[in-house]
Amino acid sequence: MILARVVGTVVATRKDPRLEGKKLLILKPVSPDGKDEAGYVVAVDTVGAGFREKVIVVSGSSARM
């Protein structure tokens, strides 16, 4: 699980058919006290998160459910 802040979106001209109609977000990982950490993550938005909102990102079997 990763705590992150939404910093933008990604536009894909071709996607896996299972991702059609889903928004892709660019996320900046943050520490629990809100300080930016290194790197970025691209994630599928399943809850309608907005710009600069803090989100929790899951991967693996948790994300598939």
PDB file of N, CA, C and O in Angstrom:
ATOM      1  N   MET A   1       0.844  -1.168   0.000  1.00  0.00           N
ATOM      2  CA  MET A   1       0.000   0.000   0.000  1.00  0.00           C
ATOM      3  C   MET A   1       0.891   1.234   0.000  1.00  0.00           C
ATOM      4  O   MET A   1       1.894   1.282   0.700  1.00  0.00           O
ATOM      5  N   ILE A   2       0.505   2.229  -0.789  1.00  0.00           N
ATOM      6  CA  ILE A   2       1.284   3.463  -0.920  1.00  0.00           C
ATOM      7  C   ILE A   2       0.360   4.651  -0.681  1.00  0.00           C
ATOM      8  O   ILE A   2      -0.754   4.696  -1.206  1.00  0.00           O
ATOM      9  N   LEU A   3       0.810   5.620   0.087  1.00  0.00           N
ATOM     10  CA  LEU A   3       0.104   6.881   0.250  1.00  0.00           C
ATOM     11  C   LEU A   3       0.668   7.828  -0.797  1.00  0.00           C
ATOM     12  O   LEU A   3       1.889   7.943  -0.939  1.00  0.00           O
ATOM     13  N   ALA A   4      -0.218   8.489  -1.564  1.00  0.00           N
ATOM     14  CA  ALA A   4       0.257   9.345  -2.658  1.00  0.00           C
ATOM     15  C   ALA A   4      -0.688  10.513  -2.872  1.00  0.00           C
ATOM     16  O   ALA A   4      -1.808  10.524  -2.372  1.00  0.00           O
ATOM     17  N   ARG A   5      -0.205  11.488  -3.659  1.00  0.00           N
ATOM     18  CA  ARG A   5      -0.989  12.665  -4.021  1.00  0.00           C
ATOM     19  C   ARG A   5      -1.129  12.683  -5.535  1.00  0.00           C
ATOM     20  O   ARG A   5      -0.171  12.445  -6.266  1.00  0.00           O
ATOM     21  N   VAL A   6      -2.320  12.978  -6.038  1.00  0.00           N
ATOM     22  CA  VAL A   6      -2.578  13.037  -7.480  1.00  0.00           C
ATOM     23  C   VAL A   6      -1.940  14.308  -8.036  1.00  0.00           C
ATOM     24  O   VAL A   6      -2.206  15.404  -7.562  1.00  0.00           O
ATOM     25  N   VAL A   7      -1.077  14.137  -9.064  1.00  0.00           N
ATOM     26  CA  VAL A   7      -0.409  15.294  -9.665  1.00  0.00           C
ATOM     27  C   VAL A   7      -0.761  15.472 -11.143  1.00  0.00           C
ATOM     28  O   VAL A   7      -0.363  16.456 -11.751  1.00  0.00           O
ATOM     29  N   GLY A   8      -1.481  14.530 -11.727  1.00  0.00           N
ATOM     30  CA  GLY A   8      -1.840  14.671 -13.137  1.00  0.00           C
ATOM     31  C   GLY A   8      -2.507  13.417 -13.677  1.00  0.00           C
ATOM     32  O   GLY A   8      -2.805  12.486 -12.928  1.00  0.00           O
ATOM     33  N   THR A   9      -2.739  13.436 -14.991  1.00  0.00           N
ATOM     34  CA  THR A   9      -3.343  12.287 -15.665  1.00  0.00           C
ATOM     35  C   THR A   9      -2.469  11.866 -16.832  1.00  0.00           C
ATOM     36  O   THR A   9      -1.606  12.624 -17.287  1.00  0.00           O
ATOM     37  N   VAL A  10      -2.709  10.662 -17.312  1.00  0.00           N
ATOM     38  CA  VAL A  10      -1.991  10.123 -18.460  1.00  0.00           C
ATOM     39  C   VAL A  10      -3.004   9.879 -19.560  1.00  0.00           C
ATOM     40  O   VAL A  10      -4.099   9.367 -19.300  1.00  0.00           O
ATOM     41  N   VAL A  11      -2.637  10.222 -20.789  1.00  0.00           N
ATOM     42  CA  VAL A  11      -3.473   9.920 -21.943  1.00  0.00           C
ATOM     43  C   VAL A  11      -2.803   8.795 -22.716  1.00  0.00           C
ATOM     44  O   VAL A  11      -1.625   8.889 -23.043  1.00  0.00           O
ATOM     45  N   ALA A  12      -3.555   7.724 -22.979  1.00  0.00           N
ATOM     46  CA  ALA A  12      -3.015   6.587 -23.715  1.00  0.00           C
ATOM     47  C   ALA A  12      -3.811   6.408 -25.009  1.00  0.00           C
ATOM     48  O   ALA A  12      -5.037   6.327 -24.967  1.00  0.00           O
ATOM     49  N   THR A  13      -3.118   6.373 -26.133  1.00  0.00           N
ATOM     50  CA  THR A  13      -3.823   6.180 -27.402  1.00  0.00           C
ATOM     51  C   THR A  13      -4.250   4.732 -27.584  1.00  0.00           C
ATOM     52  O   THR A  13      -5.201   4.460 -28.305  1.00  0.00           O
ATOM     53  N   ARG A  14      -3.554   3.816 -26.930  1.00  0.00           N
ATOM     54  CA  ARG A  14      -3.920   2.399 -26.968  1.00  0.00           C
ATOM     55  C   ARG A  14      -3.819   1.840 -25.564  1.00  0.00           C
ATOM     56  O   ARG A  14      -2.839   2.071 -24.869  1.00  0.00           O
ATOM     57  N   LYS A  15      -4.866   1.108 -25.156  1.00  0.00           N
ATOM     58  CA  LYS A  15      -4.888   0.505 -23.827  1.00  0.00           C
ATOM     59  C   LYS A  15      -5.320  -0.947 -23.946  1.00  0.00           C
ATOM     60  O   LYS A  15      -5.958  -1.333 -24.917  1.00  0.00           O
ATOM     61  N   ASP A  16      -5.018  -1.695 -22.930  1.00  0.00           N
ATOM     62  CA  ASP A  16      -5.577  -3.034 -22.802  1.00  0.00           C
ATOM     63  C   ASP A  16      -7.097  -2.873 -22.778  1.00  0.00           C
ATOM     64  O   ASP A  16      -7.602  -1.950 -22.137  1.00  0.00           O
ATOM     65  N   PRO A  17      -7.838  -3.747 -23.432  1.00  0.00           N
ATOM     66  CA  PRO A  17      -9.311  -3.616 -23.453  1.00  0.00           C
ATOM     67  C   PRO A  17      -9.954  -3.532 -22.064  1.00  0.00           C
ATOM     68  O   PRO A  17     -10.986  -2.884 -21.902  1.00  0.00           O
ATOM     69  N   ARG A  18      -9.345  -4.139 -21.065  1.00  0.00           N
ATOM     70  CA  ARG A  18      -9.905  -4.073 -19.711  1.00  0.00           C
ATOM     71  C   ARG A  18      -9.785  -2.693 -19.091  1.00  0.00           C
ATOM     72  O   ARG A  18     -10.432  -2.393 -18.095  1.00  0.00           O
ATOM     73  N   LEU A  19      -8.953  -1.818 -19.674  1.00  0.00           N
ATOM     74  CA  LEU A  19      -8.771  -0.465 -19.142  1.00  0.00           C
ATOM     75  C   LEU A  19      -9.539   0.594 -19.928  1.00  0.00           C
ATOM     76  O   LEU A  19      -9.488   1.772 -19.576  1.00  0.00           O
ATOM     77  N   GLU A  20     -10.246   0.192 -20.975  1.00  0.00           N
ATOM     78  CA  GLU A  20     -11.019   1.148 -21.761  1.00  0.00           C
ATOM     79  C   GLU A  20     -12.010   1.878 -20.862  1.00  0.00           C
ATOM     80  O   GLU A  20     -12.695   1.272 -20.040  1.00  0.00           O
ATOM     81  N   GLY A  21     -12.061   3.197 -20.992  1.00  0.00           N
ATOM     82  CA  GLY A  21     -12.988   3.997 -20.197  1.00  0.00           C
ATOM     83  C   GLY A  21     -12.518   4.321 -18.795  1.00  0.00           C
ATOM     84  O   GLY A  21     -13.197   5.012 -18.050  1.00  0.00           O
ATOM     85  N   LYS A  22     -11.344   3.849 -18.416  1.00  0.00           N
ATOM     86  CA  LYS A  22     -10.805   4.111 -17.080  1.00  0.00           C
ATOM     87  C   LYS A  22      -9.759   5.230 -17.164  1.00  0.00           C
ATOM     88  O   LYS A  22      -8.996   5.325 -18.112  1.00  0.00           O
ATOM     89  N   LYS A  23      -9.727   6.091 -16.157  1.00  0.00           N
ATOM     90  CA  LYS A  23      -8.768   7.195 -16.105  1.00  0.00           C
ATOM     91  C   LYS A  23      -7.460   6.711 -15.477  1.00  0.00           C
ATOM     92  O   LYS A  23      -7.472   5.966 -14.504  1.00  0.00           O
ATOM     93  N   LEU A  24      -6.341   7.147 -16.053  1.00  0.00           N
ATOM     94  CA  LEU A  24      -5.014   6.841 -15.507  1.00  0.00           C
ATOM     95  C   LEU A  24      -4.465   8.093 -14.831  1.00  0.00           C
ATOM     96  O   LEU A  24      -4.481   9.182 -15.406  1.00  0.00           O
ATOM     97  N   LEU A  25      -3.987   7.934 -13.604  1.00  0.00           N
ATOM     98  CA  LEU A  25      -3.479   9.059 -12.818  1.00  0.00           C
ATOM     99  C   LEU A  25      -1.970   8.964 -12.618  1.00  0.00           C
ATOM    100  O   LEU A  25      -1.430   7.860 -12.480  1.00  0.00           O
ATOM    101  N   ILE A  26      -1.318  10.117 -12.564  1.00  0.00           N
ATOM    102  CA  ILE A  26       0.083  10.192 -12.150  1.00  0.00           C
ATOM    103  C   ILE A  26       0.067  10.556 -10.671  1.00  0.00           C
ATOM    104  O   ILE A  26      -0.549  11.547 -10.275  1.00  0.00           O
ATOM    105  N   LEU A  27       0.737   9.755  -9.862  1.00  0.00           N
ATOM    106  CA  LEU A  27       0.748   9.945  -8.415  1.00  0.00           C
ATOM    107  C   LEU A  27       2.165  10.174  -7.906  1.00  0.00           C
ATOM    108  O   LEU A  27       3.104   9.544  -8.382  1.00  0.00           O
ATOM    109  N   LYS A  28       2.289  11.053  -6.939  1.00  0.00           N
ATOM    110  CA  LYS A  28       3.567  11.322  -6.266  1.00  0.00           C
ATOM    111  C   LYS A  28       3.483  10.703  -4.877  1.00  0.00           C
ATOM    112  O   LYS A  28       2.661  11.133  -4.058  1.00  0.00           O
ATOM    113  N   PRO A  29       4.290   9.681  -4.584  1.00  0.00           N
ATOM    114  CA  PRO A  29       4.261   9.108  -3.232  1.00  0.00           C
ATOM    115  C   PRO A  29       4.601  10.159  -2.184  1.00  0.00           C
ATOM    116  O   PRO A  29       5.429  11.041  -2.414  1.00  0.00           O
ATOM    117  N   VAL A  30       3.912  10.083  -1.034  1.00  0.00           N
ATOM    118  CA  VAL A  30       4.166  10.991   0.081  1.00  0.00           C
ATOM    119  C   VAL A  30       4.339  10.182   1.357  1.00  0.00           C
ATOM    120  O   VAL A  30       3.800   9.088   1.497  1.00  0.00           O
ATOM    121  N   SER A  31       5.076  10.747   2.291  1.00  0.00           N
ATOM    122  CA  SER A  31       5.262  10.105   3.587  1.00  0.00           C
ATOM    123  C   SER A  31       4.009  10.351   4.438  1.00  0.00           C
ATOM    124  O   SER A  31       3.202  11.221   4.104  1.00  0.00           O
ATOM    125  N   PRO A  32       3.850   9.628   5.547  1.00  0.00           N
ATOM    126  CA  PRO A  32       2.670   9.842   6.401  1.00  0.00           C
ATOM    127  C   PRO A  32       2.517  11.280   6.900  1.00  0.00           C
ATOM    128  O   PRO A  32       1.411  11.736   7.140  1.00  0.00           O
ATOM    129  N   ASP A  33       3.627  12.014   7.007  1.00  0.00           N
ATOM    130  CA  ASP A  33       3.521  13.417   7.446  1.00  0.00           C
ATOM    131  C   ASP A  33       3.323  14.382   6.275  1.00  0.00           C
ATOM    132  O   ASP A  33       3.328  15.599   6.461  1.00  0.00           O
ATOM    133  N   GLY A  34       3.153  13.859   5.042  1.00  0.00           N
ATOM    134  CA  GLY A  34       2.818  14.678   3.881  1.00  0.00           C
ATOM    135  C   GLY A  34       3.967  15.173   3.041  1.00  0.00           C
ATOM    136  O   GLY A  34       3.756  15.907   2.087  1.00  0.00           O
ATOM    137  N   LYS A  35       5.199  14.764   3.349  1.00  0.00           N
ATOM    138  CA  LYS A  35       6.350  15.205   2.557  1.00  0.00           C
ATOM    139  C   LYS A  35       6.516  14.320   1.328  1.00  0.00           C
ATOM    140  O   LYS A  35       6.359  13.103   1.395  1.00  0.00           O
ATOM    141  N   ASP A  36       6.850  14.952   0.181  1.00  0.00           N
ATOM    142  CA  ASP A  36       7.039  14.206  -1.061  1.00  0.00           C
ATOM    143  C   ASP A  36       8.191  13.220  -0.947  1.00  0.00           C
ATOM    144  O   ASP A  36       9.219  13.517  -0.338  1.00  0.00           O
ATOM    145  N   GLU A  37       8.000  12.055  -1.565  1.00  0.00           N
ATOM    146  CA  GLU A  37       9.053  11.056  -1.658  1.00  0.00           C
ATOM    147  C   GLU A  37       9.489  10.954  -3.114  1.00  0.00           C
ATOM    148  O   GLU A  37       8.865  11.544  -3.997  1.00  0.00           O
ATOM    149  N   ALA A  38      10.537  10.193  -3.378  1.00  0.00           N
ATOM    150  CA  ALA A  38      11.090  10.080  -4.726  1.00  0.00           C
ATOM    151  C   ALA A  38      10.166   9.301  -5.656  1.00  0.00           C
ATOM    152  O   ALA A  38       9.463   8.390  -5.237  1.00  0.00           O
ATOM    153  N   GLY A  39      10.197   9.673  -6.934  1.00  0.00           N
ATOM    154  CA  GLY A  39       9.521   8.921  -7.971  1.00  0.00           C
ATOM    155  C   GLY A  39       8.056   9.265  -8.175  1.00  0.00           C
ATOM    156  O   GLY A  39       7.492  10.137  -7.498  1.00  0.00           O
ATOM    157  N   TYR A  40       7.470   8.575  -9.141  1.00  0.00           N
ATOM    158  CA  TYR A  40       6.061   8.722  -9.488  1.00  0.00           C
ATOM    159  C   TYR A  40       5.473   7.347  -9.744  1.00  0.00           C
ATOM    160  O   TYR A  40       6.196   6.401 -10.011  1.00  0.00           O
ATOM    161  N   VAL A  41       4.146   7.260  -9.681  1.00  0.00           N
ATOM    162  CA  VAL A  41       3.430   6.011  -9.929  1.00  0.00           C
ATOM    163  C   VAL A  41       2.260   6.334 -10.852  1.00  0.00           C
ATOM    164  O   VAL A  41       1.628   7.382 -10.699  1.00  0.00           O
ATOM    165  N   VAL A  42       1.987   5.446 -11.809  1.00  0.00           N
ATOM    166  CA  VAL A  42       0.786   5.567 -12.632  1.00  0.00           C
ATOM    167  C   VAL A  42      -0.196   4.528 -12.128  1.00  0.00           C
ATOM    168  O   VAL A  42       0.156   3.365 -11.939  1.00  0.00           O
ATOM    169  N   ALA A  43      -1.448   4.945 -11.900  1.00  0.00           N
ATOM    170  CA  ALA A  43      -2.456   4.039 -11.354  1.00  0.00           C
ATOM    171  C   ALA A  43      -3.796   4.258 -12.049  1.00  0.00           C
ATOM    172  O   ALA A  43      -4.076   5.337 -12.561  1.00  0.00           O
ATOM    173  N   VAL A  44      -4.621   3.214 -12.054  1.00  0.00           N
ATOM    174  CA  VAL A  44      -5.977   3.309 -12.583  1.00  0.00           C
ATOM    175  C   VAL A  44      -6.878   3.903 -11.507  1.00  0.00           C
ATOM    176  O   VAL A  44      -6.869   3.453 -10.366  1.00  0.00           O
ATOM    177  N   ASP A  45      -7.648   4.924 -11.886  1.00  0.00           N
ATOM    178  CA  ASP A  45      -8.555   5.585 -10.949  1.00  0.00           C
ATOM    179  C   ASP A  45      -9.892   4.851 -10.930  1.00  0.00           C
ATOM    180  O   ASP A  45     -10.622   4.868 -11.910  1.00  0.00           O
ATOM    181  N   THR A  46     -10.216   4.216  -9.811  1.00  0.00           N
ATOM    182  CA  THR A  46     -11.482   3.493  -9.696  1.00  0.00           C
ATOM    183  C   THR A  46     -12.487   4.218  -8.799  1.00  0.00           C
ATOM    184  O   THR A  46     -13.618   3.765  -8.672  1.00  0.00           O
ATOM    185  N   VAL A  47     -12.076   5.332  -8.196  1.00  0.00           N
ATOM    186  CA  VAL A  47     -12.955   6.031  -7.245  1.00  0.00           C
ATOM    187  C   VAL A  47     -13.227   7.487  -7.602  1.00  0.00           C
ATOM    188  O   VAL A  47     -13.935   8.170  -6.863  1.00  0.00           O
ATOM    189  N   GLY A  48     -12.673   7.995  -8.689  1.00  0.00           N
ATOM    190  CA  GLY A  48     -12.917   9.378  -9.079  1.00  0.00           C
ATOM    191  C   GLY A  48     -12.093  10.390  -8.317  1.00  0.00           C
ATOM    192  O   GLY A  48     -12.595  11.463  -7.979  1.00  0.00           O
ATOM    193  N   ALA A  49     -10.833  10.087  -8.049  1.00  0.00           N
ATOM    194  CA  ALA A  49      -9.953  11.005  -7.319  1.00  0.00           C
ATOM    195  C   ALA A  49      -9.667  12.239  -8.160  1.00  0.00           C
ATOM    196  O   ALA A  49      -9.622  12.179  -9.388  1.00  0.00           O
ATOM    197  N   GLY A  50      -9.462  13.369  -7.491  1.00  0.00           N
ATOM    198  CA  GLY A  50      -9.205  14.618  -8.172  1.00  0.00           C
ATOM    199  C   GLY A  50      -7.790  15.120  -7.960  1.00  0.00           C
ATOM    200  O   GLY A  50      -7.040  14.607  -7.129  1.00  0.00           O
ATOM    201  N   PHE A  51      -7.436  16.162  -8.705  1.00  0.00           N
ATOM    202  CA  PHE A  51      -6.108  16.771  -8.641  1.00  0.00           C
ATOM    203  C   PHE A  51      -5.781  17.203  -7.218  1.00  0.00           C
ATOM    204  O   PHE A  51      -6.610  17.802  -6.531  1.00  0.00           O
ATOM    205  N   ARG A  52      -4.575  16.865  -6.771  1.00  0.00           N
ATOM    206  CA  ARG A  52      -4.012  17.197  -5.459  1.00  0.00           C
ATOM    207  C   ARG A  52      -4.637  16.443  -4.290  1.00  0.00           C
ATOM    208  O   ARG A  52      -4.295  16.710  -3.145  1.00  0.00           O
ATOM    209  N   GLU A  53      -5.561  15.531  -4.535  1.00  0.00           N
ATOM    210  CA  GLU A  53      -6.124  14.731  -3.446  1.00  0.00           C
ATOM    211  C   GLU A  53      -5.125  13.664  -3.029  1.00  0.00           C
ATOM    212  O   GLU A  53      -4.351  13.168  -3.850  1.00  0.00           O
ATOM    213  N   LYS A  54      -5.160  13.308  -1.745  1.00  0.00           N
ATOM    214  CA  LYS A  54      -4.330  12.212  -1.251  1.00  0.00           C
ATOM    215  C   LYS A  54      -5.115  10.921  -1.400  1.00  0.00           C
ATOM    216  O   LYS A  54      -6.323  10.879  -1.129  1.00  0.00           O
ATOM    217  N   VAL A  55      -4.424   9.888  -1.867  1.00  0.00           N
ATOM    218  CA  VAL A  55      -5.060   8.597  -2.129  1.00  0.00           C
ATOM    219  C   VAL A  55      -4.190   7.469  -1.581  1.00  0.00           C
ATOM    220  O   VAL A  55      -3.003   7.651  -1.331  1.00  0.00           O
ATOM    221  N   ILE A  56      -4.811   6.313  -1.398  1.00  0.00           N
ATOM    222  CA  ILE A  56      -4.077   5.101  -1.042  1.00  0.00           C
ATOM    223  C   ILE A  56      -4.064   4.226  -2.284  1.00  0.00           C
ATOM    224  O   ILE A  56      -5.105   4.007  -2.910  1.00  0.00           O
ATOM    225  N   VAL A  57      -2.890   3.727  -2.639  1.00  0.00           N
ATOM    226  CA  VAL A  57      -2.714   2.910  -3.829  1.00  0.00           C
ATOM    227  C   VAL A  57      -2.422   1.474  -3.385  1.00  0.00           C
ATOM    228  O   VAL A  57      -1.565   1.255  -2.528  1.00  0.00           O
ATOM    229  N   VAL A  58      -3.154   0.534  -3.968  1.00  0.00           N
ATOM    230  CA  VAL A  58      -2.890  -0.881  -3.693  1.00  0.00           C
ATOM    231  C   VAL A  58      -2.459  -1.554  -4.980  1.00  0.00           C
ATOM    232  O   VAL A  58      -2.770  -1.094  -6.079  1.00  0.00           O
ATOM    233  N   SER A  59      -1.751  -2.665  -4.827  1.00  0.00           N
ATOM    234  CA  SER A  59      -1.315  -3.427  -6.007  1.00  0.00           C
ATOM    235  C   SER A  59      -1.430  -4.904  -5.694  1.00  0.00           C
ATOM    236  O   SER A  59      -1.784  -5.284  -4.568  1.00  0.00           O
ATOM    237  N   GLY A  60      -1.185  -5.721  -6.680  1.00  0.00           N
ATOM    238  CA  GLY A  60      -1.254  -7.170  -6.482  1.00  0.00           C
ATOM    239  C   GLY A  60      -2.687  -7.664  -6.343  1.00  0.00           C
ATOM    240  O   GLY A  60      -3.606  -7.104  -6.931  1.00  0.00           O
ATOM    241  N   SER A  61      -2.887  -8.686  -5.536  1.00  0.00           N
ATOM    242  CA  SER A  61      -4.212  -9.294  -5.403  1.00  0.00           C
ATOM    243  C   SER A  61      -5.239  -8.328  -4.825  1.00  0.00           C
ATOM    244  O   SER A  61      -6.416  -8.397  -5.160  1.00  0.00           O
ATOM    245  N   SER A  62      -4.821  -7.392  -3.997  1.00  0.00           N
ATOM    246  CA  SER A  62      -5.741  -6.396  -3.435  1.00  0.00           C
ATOM    247  C   SER A  62      -6.353  -5.538  -4.541  1.00  0.00           C
ATOM    248  O   SER A  62      -7.536  -5.205  -4.514  1.00  0.00           O
ATOM    249  N   ALA A  63      -5.540  -5.169  -5.507  1.00  0.00           N
ATOM    250  CA  ALA A  63      -6.010  -4.324  -6.603  1.00  0.00           C
ATOM    251  C   ALA A  63      -6.936  -5.099  -7.537  1.00  0.00           C
ATOM    252  O   ALA A  63      -7.882  -4.536  -8.083  1.00  0.00           O
ATOM    253  N   ARG A  64      -6.690  -6.354  -7.735  1.00  0.00           N
ATOM    254  CA  ARG A  64      -7.527  -7.156  -8.632  1.00  0.00           C
ATOM    255  C   ARG A  64      -8.923  -7.327  -8.081  1.00  0.00           C
ATOM    256  O   ARG A  64      -9.882  -7.505  -8.820  1.00  0.00           O
ATOM    257  N   MET A  65      -9.090  -7.302  -6.755  1.00  0.00           N
ATOM    258  CA  MET A  65     -10.421  -7.468  -6.162  1.00  0.00           C
ATOM    259  C   MET A  65     -11.192  -6.205  -6.352  1.00  0.00           C
ATOM    260  O   MET A  65     -12.322  -6.106  -6.448  1.00  0.00           O
TER     261      MET A  65
END
